[in-house]
Amino acid sequence: MVTNSFKFFPVGTGEDFRDLLQAITASPPDAPHPNKVEQFFGSHPNAPKAIGSLPIPDSFADEEYHGIDAFILVSKSGQRQAVRYVIAPEKVVHITPEEAAKQSPDYLFDDLAKRIAQNPLVFHLKAQLAEPGDQTKDASLPWPDDRKVVDLGVLTLTKVVPNSLEAQKKLLFLPTNLTPGIELSDDPLPSVRSAAYGISFGRRQPVDACTLNKAPVDHRYRFVGKLA
């Protein structure tokens, strides 16, 4: 699962996300107005709304996370239900920008390790259910708040992996690698993410020079093609 503290994503396609990142890069503080980001927001009105939906948590443990992509759950009888995941904490606690300014830059990460060392952290895994007519293609368009939300299970965090930063470099997460009974919707972002994550994984791995000298291009394209 990919979940964000965004309630919905700023854009709905990989191309638009690329354009947003390029606009941010091209909009330094001294850029004339309207800068590239402001121009992008003008043509993508949901983008500033998504960013504006981001409050500041007092802790990663006290924030709610939203699966902005739609997936299809399929029952044994073939019944299909579009869902978006929600990971909810025991309580949600937000702080003001003034309070956040007093914290260290890594306060969220430091706090999480301390909390898990004291007590397991509990989150509730839920699913928001689409109703007939709700679109599943665009992650920048949330479903209405009155859609039914059901409990799926409980997620308990009991420890932080030793040498976490090094362990992360060895992880390859593919949101298109799904459990039986869960299928992709027509939302394009999971496939875009899998392709990008595969490339990122390849770039952060140590590379054997002999292997590259033998067949660098062929090796790379077999790897990325298989992931996609």
PDB file of C-alpha atoms in Angstrom:
ATOM      1  CA  MET A   1       0.000   0.000   0.000  1.00  0.00           C
ATOM      2  CA  VAL A   2       1.029   3.570  -0.675  1.00  0.00           C
ATOM      3  CA  THR A   3      -0.569   5.956   1.822  1.00  0.00           C
ATOM      4  CA  ASN A   4      -0.054   9.676   2.337  1.00  0.00           C
ATOM      5  CA  SER A   5      -1.160  12.283   4.821  1.00  0.00           C
ATOM      6  CA  PHE A   6      -2.694  13.943   1.749  1.00  0.00           C
ATOM      7  CA  LYS A   7      -6.427  13.277   1.647  1.00  0.00           C
ATOM      8  CA  PHE A   8      -6.101  13.203  -2.126  1.00  0.00           C
ATOM      9  CA  PHE A   9      -3.179  13.569  -4.515  1.00  0.00           C
ATOM     10  CA  PRO A  10      -2.289  16.878  -6.195  1.00  0.00           C
ATOM     11  CA  VAL A  11      -2.534  15.337  -9.689  1.00  0.00           C
ATOM     12  CA  GLY A  12      -3.996  12.286 -11.363  1.00  0.00           C
ATOM     13  CA  THR A  13      -1.344  11.194 -13.873  1.00  0.00           C
ATOM     14  CA  GLY A  14       2.371  10.536 -13.953  1.00  0.00           C
ATOM     15  CA  GLU A  15       2.823  13.201 -16.624  1.00  0.00           C
ATOM     16  CA  ASP A  16       1.177  15.852 -14.463  1.00  0.00           C
ATOM     17  CA  PHE A  17       3.269  14.832 -11.448  1.00  0.00           C
ATOM     18  CA  ARG A  18       6.412  15.196 -13.556  1.00  0.00           C
ATOM     19  CA  ASP A  19       5.254  18.646 -14.655  1.00  0.00           C
ATOM     20  CA  LEU A  20       4.555  19.639 -11.031  1.00  0.00           C
ATOM     21  CA  LEU A  21       8.045  18.631  -9.931  1.00  0.00           C
ATOM     22  CA  GLN A  22       9.588  20.506 -12.852  1.00  0.00           C
ATOM     23  CA  ALA A  23       7.504  23.578 -11.986  1.00  0.00           C
ATOM     24  CA  ILE A  24       8.712  23.458  -8.378  1.00  0.00           C
ATOM     25  CA  THR A  25      12.327  23.220  -9.540  1.00  0.00           C
ATOM     26  CA  ALA A  26      11.816  26.189 -11.864  1.00  0.00           C
ATOM     27  CA  SER A  27      10.257  28.385  -9.142  1.00  0.00           C
ATOM     28  CA  PRO A  28      12.984  29.666  -6.798  1.00  0.00           C
ATOM     29  CA  PRO A  29      11.987  32.296  -4.194  1.00  0.00           C
ATOM     30  CA  ASP A  30      13.127  35.152  -6.440  1.00  0.00           C
ATOM     31  CA  ALA A  31      11.238  33.944  -9.529  1.00  0.00           C
ATOM     32  CA  PRO A  32       8.881  36.561 -11.045  1.00  0.00           C
ATOM     33  CA  HIS A  33       5.155  36.086 -10.512  1.00  0.00           C
ATOM     34  CA  PRO A  34       3.278  34.189 -11.658  1.00  0.00           C
ATOM     35  CA  ASN A  35       6.030  31.611 -11.284  1.00  0.00           C
ATOM     36  CA  LYS A  36       5.885  28.111 -12.789  1.00  0.00           C
ATOM     37  CA  VAL A  37       4.208  26.590  -9.711  1.00  0.00           C
ATOM     38  CA  GLU A  38       1.549  29.304  -9.673  1.00  0.00           C
ATOM     39  CA  GLN A  39       0.936  28.740 -13.364  1.00  0.00           C
ATOM     40  CA  PHE A  40       0.644  24.995 -12.761  1.00  0.00           C
ATOM     41  CA  PHE A  41      -1.820  25.551  -9.919  1.00  0.00           C
ATOM     42  CA  GLY A  42      -3.868  27.766 -12.219  1.00  0.00           C
ATOM     43  CA  SER A  43      -4.381  24.907 -14.653  1.00  0.00           C
ATOM     44  CA  HIS A  44      -4.633  22.196 -11.965  1.00  0.00           C
ATOM     45  CA  PRO A  45      -6.961  23.606  -9.259  1.00  0.00           C
ATOM     46  CA  ASN A  46      -6.991  20.411  -7.198  1.00  0.00           C
ATOM     47  CA  ALA A  47      -3.224  20.572  -6.627  1.00  0.00           C
ATOM     48  CA  PRO A  48      -3.244  23.494  -4.151  1.00  0.00           C
ATOM     49  CA  LYS A  49      -6.333  22.015  -2.485  1.00  0.00           C
ATOM     50  CA  ALA A  50      -4.460  18.744  -1.880  1.00  0.00           C
ATOM     51  CA  ILE A  51      -1.437  20.528  -0.465  1.00  0.00           C
ATOM     52  CA  GLY A  52      -3.726  22.688   1.657  1.00  0.00           C
ATOM     53  CA  SER A  53      -5.197  19.540   3.208  1.00  0.00           C
ATOM     54  CA  LEU A  54      -1.885  18.810   4.956  1.00  0.00           C
ATOM     55  CA  PRO A  55      -1.967  19.729   8.660  1.00  0.00           C
ATOM     56  CA  ILE A  56       1.160  19.304  10.799  1.00  0.00           C
ATOM     57  CA  PRO A  57       1.153  16.188  13.038  1.00  0.00           C
ATOM     58  CA  ASP A  58       2.667  16.157  16.515  1.00  0.00           C
ATOM     59  CA  SER A  59       3.860  12.631  15.697  1.00  0.00           C
ATOM     60  CA  PHE A  60       3.774  10.075  12.904  1.00  0.00           C
ATOM     61  CA  ALA A  61       1.875   7.983  15.450  1.00  0.00           C
ATOM     62  CA  ASP A  62      -0.954  10.537  15.630  1.00  0.00           C
ATOM     63  CA  GLU A  63      -1.600  11.093  11.929  1.00  0.00           C
ATOM     64  CA  GLU A  64      -4.152   9.556   9.550  1.00  0.00           C
ATOM     65  CA  TYR A  65      -2.892   8.213   6.234  1.00  0.00           C
ATOM     66  CA  HIS A  66      -4.856   7.922   3.006  1.00  0.00           C
ATOM     67  CA  GLY A  67      -4.436   5.543   0.105  1.00  0.00           C
ATOM     68  CA  ILE A  68      -5.128   7.997  -2.684  1.00  0.00           C
ATOM     69  CA  ASP A  69      -5.243   5.279  -5.383  1.00  0.00           C
ATOM     70  CA  ALA A  70      -8.328   3.142  -5.980  1.00  0.00           C
ATOM     71  CA  PHE A  71      -8.070  -0.652  -5.974  1.00  0.00           C
ATOM     72  CA  ILE A  72     -10.685  -3.323  -6.648  1.00  0.00           C
ATOM     73  CA  LEU A  73     -11.445  -5.995  -4.035  1.00  0.00           C
ATOM     74  CA  VAL A  74     -12.899  -9.138  -5.596  1.00  0.00           C
ATOM     75  CA  SER A  75     -14.848 -11.688  -3.543  1.00  0.00           C
ATOM     76  CA  LYS A  76     -14.833 -15.441  -4.137  1.00  0.00           C
ATOM     77  CA  SER A  77     -18.211 -15.096  -5.833  1.00  0.00           C
ATOM     78  CA  GLY A  78     -16.832 -12.450  -8.204  1.00  0.00           C
ATOM     79  CA  GLN A  79     -18.378  -9.406  -6.553  1.00  0.00           C
ATOM     80  CA  ARG A  80     -16.218  -6.322  -7.162  1.00  0.00           C
ATOM     81  CA  GLN A  81     -15.825  -3.335  -4.856  1.00  0.00           C
ATOM     82  CA  ALA A  82     -13.651  -0.283  -5.471  1.00  0.00           C
ATOM     83  CA  VAL A  83     -11.881   0.939  -2.332  1.00  0.00           C
ATOM     84  CA  ARG A  84      -9.371   3.468  -1.106  1.00  0.00           C
ATOM     85  CA  TYR A  85      -7.397   2.526   1.984  1.00  0.00           C
ATOM     86  CA  VAL A  86      -7.220   4.514   5.219  1.00  0.00           C
ATOM     87  CA  ILE A  87      -4.739   3.895   8.039  1.00  0.00           C
ATOM     88  CA  ALA A  88      -6.090   5.589  11.165  1.00  0.00           C
ATOM     89  CA  PRO A  89      -4.263   6.081  14.491  1.00  0.00           C
ATOM     90  CA  GLU A  90      -5.779   5.726  17.935  1.00  0.00           C
ATOM     91  CA  LYS A  91      -6.046   9.524  17.973  1.00  0.00           C
ATOM     92  CA  VAL A  92      -5.208  12.359  15.576  1.00  0.00           C
ATOM     93  CA  VAL A  93      -3.140  15.223  17.001  1.00  0.00           C
ATOM     94  CA  HIS A  94      -2.030  18.246  14.975  1.00  0.00           C
ATOM     95  CA  ILE A  95       0.101  21.234  15.958  1.00  0.00           C
ATOM     96  CA  THR A  96       0.378  24.806  14.752  1.00  0.00           C
ATOM     97  CA  PRO A  97       3.140  26.062  12.447  1.00  0.00           C
ATOM     98  CA  GLU A  98       4.486  28.051  15.397  1.00  0.00           C
ATOM     99  CA  GLU A  99       4.731  24.910  17.523  1.00  0.00           C
ATOM    100  CA  ALA A 100       6.338  22.990  14.658  1.00  0.00           C
ATOM    101  CA  ALA A 101       8.964  25.721  14.207  1.00  0.00           C
ATOM    102  CA  LYS A 102      10.223  24.994  17.730  1.00  0.00           C
ATOM    103  CA  GLN A 103      10.877  21.336  16.914  1.00  0.00           C
ATOM    104  CA  SER A 104      14.088  19.854  15.514  1.00  0.00           C
ATOM    105  CA  PRO A 105      14.107  19.073  11.767  1.00  0.00           C
ATOM    106  CA  ASP A 106      13.904  15.297  12.457  1.00  0.00           C
ATOM    107  CA  TYR A 107      11.457  15.471  15.359  1.00  0.00           C
ATOM    108  CA  LEU A 108       8.899  13.182  13.695  1.00  0.00           C
ATOM    109  CA  PHE A 109      11.451  10.413  13.104  1.00  0.00           C
ATOM    110  CA  ASP A 110      13.040  10.784  16.541  1.00  0.00           C
ATOM    111  CA  ASP A 111       9.649  10.767  18.244  1.00  0.00           C
ATOM    112  CA  LEU A 112       8.523   7.626  16.420  1.00  0.00           C
ATOM    113  CA  ALA A 113      11.532   5.611  17.603  1.00  0.00           C
ATOM    114  CA  LYS A 114      11.018   6.767  21.192  1.00  0.00           C
ATOM    115  CA  ARG A 115       7.318   5.932  21.178  1.00  0.00           C
ATOM    116  CA  ILE A 116       7.792   2.444  19.753  1.00  0.00           C
ATOM    117  CA  ALA A 117      10.493   1.749  22.355  1.00  0.00           C
ATOM    118  CA  GLN A 118       7.962   2.540  25.087  1.00  0.00           C
ATOM    119  CA  ASN A 119       4.800   0.915  23.716  1.00  0.00           C
ATOM    120  CA  PRO A 120       3.596  -0.706  20.482  1.00  0.00           C
ATOM    121  CA  LEU A 121       1.843   1.711  18.142  1.00  0.00           C
ATOM    122  CA  VAL A 122      -1.594   0.704  16.929  1.00  0.00           C
ATOM    123  CA  PHE A 123      -3.232   1.772  13.677  1.00  0.00           C
ATOM    124  CA  HIS A 124      -6.586   0.711  12.265  1.00  0.00           C
ATOM    125  CA  LEU A 125      -6.591  -0.402   8.641  1.00  0.00           C
ATOM    126  CA  LYS A 126      -9.813   0.623   6.919  1.00  0.00           C
ATOM    127  CA  ALA A 127     -11.302   0.910   3.455  1.00  0.00           C
ATOM    128  CA  GLN A 128     -13.513   3.640   2.059  1.00  0.00           C
ATOM    129  CA  LEU A 129     -16.074   2.050  -0.248  1.00  0.00           C
ATOM    130  CA  ALA A 130     -16.950   3.604  -3.576  1.00  0.00           C
ATOM    131  CA  GLU A 131     -20.582   3.811  -4.577  1.00  0.00           C
ATOM    132  CA  PRO A 132     -21.883   3.271  -8.123  1.00  0.00           C
ATOM    133  CA  GLY A 133     -20.801   6.179 -10.286  1.00  0.00           C
ATOM    134  CA  ASP A 134     -17.745   7.106  -8.183  1.00  0.00           C
ATOM    135  CA  GLN A 135     -14.738   7.498 -10.464  1.00  0.00           C
ATOM    136  CA  THR A 136     -11.591   5.442  -9.805  1.00  0.00           C
ATOM    137  CA  LYS A 137      -9.248   6.877 -12.440  1.00  0.00           C
ATOM    138  CA  ASP A 138      -8.155  10.203 -10.923  1.00  0.00           C
ATOM    139  CA  ALA A 139      -6.389  10.247  -7.524  1.00  0.00           C
ATOM    140  CA  SER A 140      -6.771  14.034  -7.346  1.00  0.00           C
ATOM    141  CA  LEU A 141     -10.555  13.684  -7.042  1.00  0.00           C
ATOM    142  CA  PRO A 142     -11.586  12.337  -3.617  1.00  0.00           C
ATOM    143  CA  TRP A 143     -14.826  10.483  -3.044  1.00  0.00           C
ATOM    144  CA  PRO A 144     -17.457  12.232  -0.928  1.00  0.00           C
ATOM    145  CA  ASP A 145     -16.853  12.137   2.827  1.00  0.00           C
ATOM    146  CA  ASP A 146     -20.148  10.327   3.392  1.00  0.00           C
ATOM    147  CA  ARG A 147     -18.944   7.144   1.686  1.00  0.00           C
ATOM    148  CA  LYS A 148     -18.992   4.122   3.997  1.00  0.00           C
ATOM    149  CA  VAL A 149     -15.721   3.186   5.712  1.00  0.00           C
ATOM    150  CA  VAL A 150     -15.232  -0.396   6.965  1.00  0.00           C
ATOM    151  CA  ASP A 151     -12.620  -1.950   9.245  1.00  0.00           C
ATOM    152  CA  LEU A 152     -10.177  -4.386   7.658  1.00  0.00           C
ATOM    153  CA  GLY A 153      -7.758  -5.077  10.515  1.00  0.00           C
ATOM    154  CA  VAL A 154      -5.220  -3.693  12.961  1.00  0.00           C
ATOM    155  CA  LEU A 155      -1.603  -2.755  12.231  1.00  0.00           C
ATOM    156  CA  THR A 156       0.744  -2.877  15.230  1.00  0.00           C
ATOM    157  CA  LEU A 157       4.288  -1.479  15.110  1.00  0.00           C
ATOM    158  CA  THR A 158       6.519  -3.082  17.719  1.00  0.00           C
ATOM    159  CA  LYS A 159      10.074  -2.141  16.818  1.00  0.00           C
ATOM    160  CA  VAL A 160      12.337  -0.148  14.545  1.00  0.00           C
ATOM    161  CA  VAL A 161      14.627  -2.228  12.346  1.00  0.00           C
ATOM    162  CA  PRO A 162      18.310  -1.817  13.329  1.00  0.00           C
ATOM    163  CA  ASN A 163      20.268   0.203  10.773  1.00  0.00           C
ATOM    164  CA  SER A 164      16.990   1.334   9.258  1.00  0.00           C
ATOM    165  CA  LEU A 165      18.538   3.641   6.654  1.00  0.00           C
ATOM    166  CA  GLU A 166      20.634   0.813   5.224  1.00  0.00           C
ATOM    167  CA  ALA A 167      17.713  -1.613   5.332  1.00  0.00           C
ATOM    168  CA  GLN A 168      15.567   0.815   3.350  1.00  0.00           C
ATOM    169  CA  LYS A 169      18.038   0.822   0.474  1.00  0.00           C
ATOM    170  CA  LYS A 170      17.476  -2.927   0.000  1.00  0.00           C
ATOM    171  CA  LEU A 171      13.695  -2.677  -0.153  1.00  0.00           C
ATOM    172  CA  LEU A 172      11.792  -2.732  -3.428  1.00  0.00           C
ATOM    173  CA  PHE A 173       8.117  -1.915  -2.999  1.00  0.00           C
ATOM    174  CA  LEU A 174       5.871  -2.404  -6.014  1.00  0.00           C
ATOM    175  CA  PRO A 175       2.258  -1.259  -5.534  1.00  0.00           C
ATOM    176  CA  THR A 176       1.249  -3.381  -8.534  1.00  0.00           C
ATOM    177  CA  ASN A 177       2.401  -6.596  -6.814  1.00  0.00           C
ATOM    178  CA  LEU A 178      -1.009  -7.432  -5.385  1.00  0.00           C
ATOM    179  CA  THR A 179      -2.440 -10.119  -3.137  1.00  0.00           C
ATOM    180  CA  PRO A 180      -4.971 -12.476  -4.815  1.00  0.00           C
ATOM    181  CA  GLY A 181      -8.400 -10.909  -4.522  1.00  0.00           C
ATOM    182  CA  ILE A 182      -7.078  -7.369  -5.033  1.00  0.00           C
ATOM    183  CA  GLU A 183      -6.847  -5.894  -8.525  1.00  0.00           C
ATOM    184  CA  LEU A 184      -5.755  -2.628 -10.114  1.00  0.00           C
ATOM    185  CA  SER A 185      -8.418  -0.129 -11.072  1.00  0.00           C
ATOM    186  CA  ASP A 186      -8.110   2.227 -14.044  1.00  0.00           C
ATOM    187  CA  ASP A 187      -6.027   4.560 -11.847  1.00  0.00           C
ATOM    188  CA  PRO A 188      -2.680   4.964 -13.714  1.00  0.00           C
ATOM    189  CA  LEU A 189      -0.551   5.994 -10.718  1.00  0.00           C
ATOM    190  CA  PRO A 190       0.216   2.528  -9.229  1.00  0.00           C
ATOM    191  CA  SER A 191       1.819   1.437 -12.511  1.00  0.00           C
ATOM    192  CA  VAL A 192       3.714   4.721 -12.760  1.00  0.00           C
ATOM    193  CA  ARG A 193       4.966   4.264  -9.196  1.00  0.00           C
ATOM    194  CA  SER A 194       6.108   0.691  -9.817  1.00  0.00           C
ATOM    195  CA  ALA A 195       8.122   1.719 -12.862  1.00  0.00           C
ATOM    196  CA  ALA A 196       9.725   4.643 -11.006  1.00  0.00           C
ATOM    197  CA  TYR A 197      10.412   2.620  -7.857  1.00  0.00           C
ATOM    198  CA  GLY A 198      12.102  -0.096  -9.910  1.00  0.00           C
ATOM    199  CA  ILE A 199      14.454   2.422 -11.492  1.00  0.00           C
ATOM    200  CA  SER A 200      15.164   4.010  -8.101  1.00  0.00           C
ATOM    201  CA  PHE A 201      15.936   0.617  -6.602  1.00  0.00           C
ATOM    202  CA  GLY A 202      18.374  -0.159  -9.390  1.00  0.00           C
ATOM    203  CA  ARG A 203      20.175   3.157  -8.980  1.00  0.00           C
ATOM    204  CA  ARG A 204      20.759   2.762  -5.239  1.00  0.00           C
ATOM    205  CA  GLN A 205      22.188  -0.765  -5.444  1.00  0.00           C
ATOM    206  CA  PRO A 206      25.951  -1.394  -5.635  1.00  0.00           C
ATOM    207  CA  VAL A 207      26.802  -2.349  -9.207  1.00  0.00           C
ATOM    208  CA  ASP A 208      29.410  -4.914 -10.185  1.00  0.00           C
ATOM    209  CA  ALA A 209      31.644  -3.359 -12.867  1.00  0.00           C
ATOM    210  CA  CYS A 210      32.264  -6.709 -14.573  1.00  0.00           C
ATOM    211  CA  THR A 211      28.533  -7.252 -15.005  1.00  0.00           C
ATOM    212  CA  LEU A 212      28.062  -3.809 -16.506  1.00  0.00           C
ATOM    213  CA  ASN A 213      31.001  -4.273 -18.885  1.00  0.00           C
ATOM    214  CA  LYS A 214      29.481  -7.466 -20.251  1.00  0.00           C
ATOM    215  CA  ALA A 215      26.021  -6.185 -21.113  1.00  0.00           C
ATOM    216  CA  PRO A 216      25.077  -2.909 -19.417  1.00  0.00           C
ATOM    217  CA  VAL A 217      22.165  -1.855 -21.598  1.00  0.00           C
ATOM    218  CA  ASP A 218      20.623  -5.310 -21.988  1.00  0.00           C
ATOM    219  CA  HIS A 219      20.835  -5.975 -18.237  1.00  0.00           C
ATOM    220  CA  ARG A 220      19.212  -2.685 -17.376  1.00  0.00           C
ATOM    221  CA  TYR A 221      16.306  -3.023 -19.754  1.00  0.00           C
ATOM    222  CA  ARG A 222      15.570  -6.632 -18.771  1.00  0.00           C
ATOM    223  CA  PHE A 223      15.453  -5.470 -15.144  1.00  0.00           C
ATOM    224  CA  VAL A 224      13.161  -2.494 -15.656  1.00  0.00           C
ATOM    225  CA  GLY A 225      10.939  -4.340 -18.133  1.00  0.00           C
ATOM    226  CA  LYS A 226      10.390  -7.180 -15.712  1.00  0.00           C
ATOM    227  CA  LEU A 227       9.401  -4.772 -12.939  1.00  0.00           C
ATOM    228  CA  ALA A 228       7.000  -2.859 -15.141  1.00  0.00           C
TER     229      ALA A 228
END
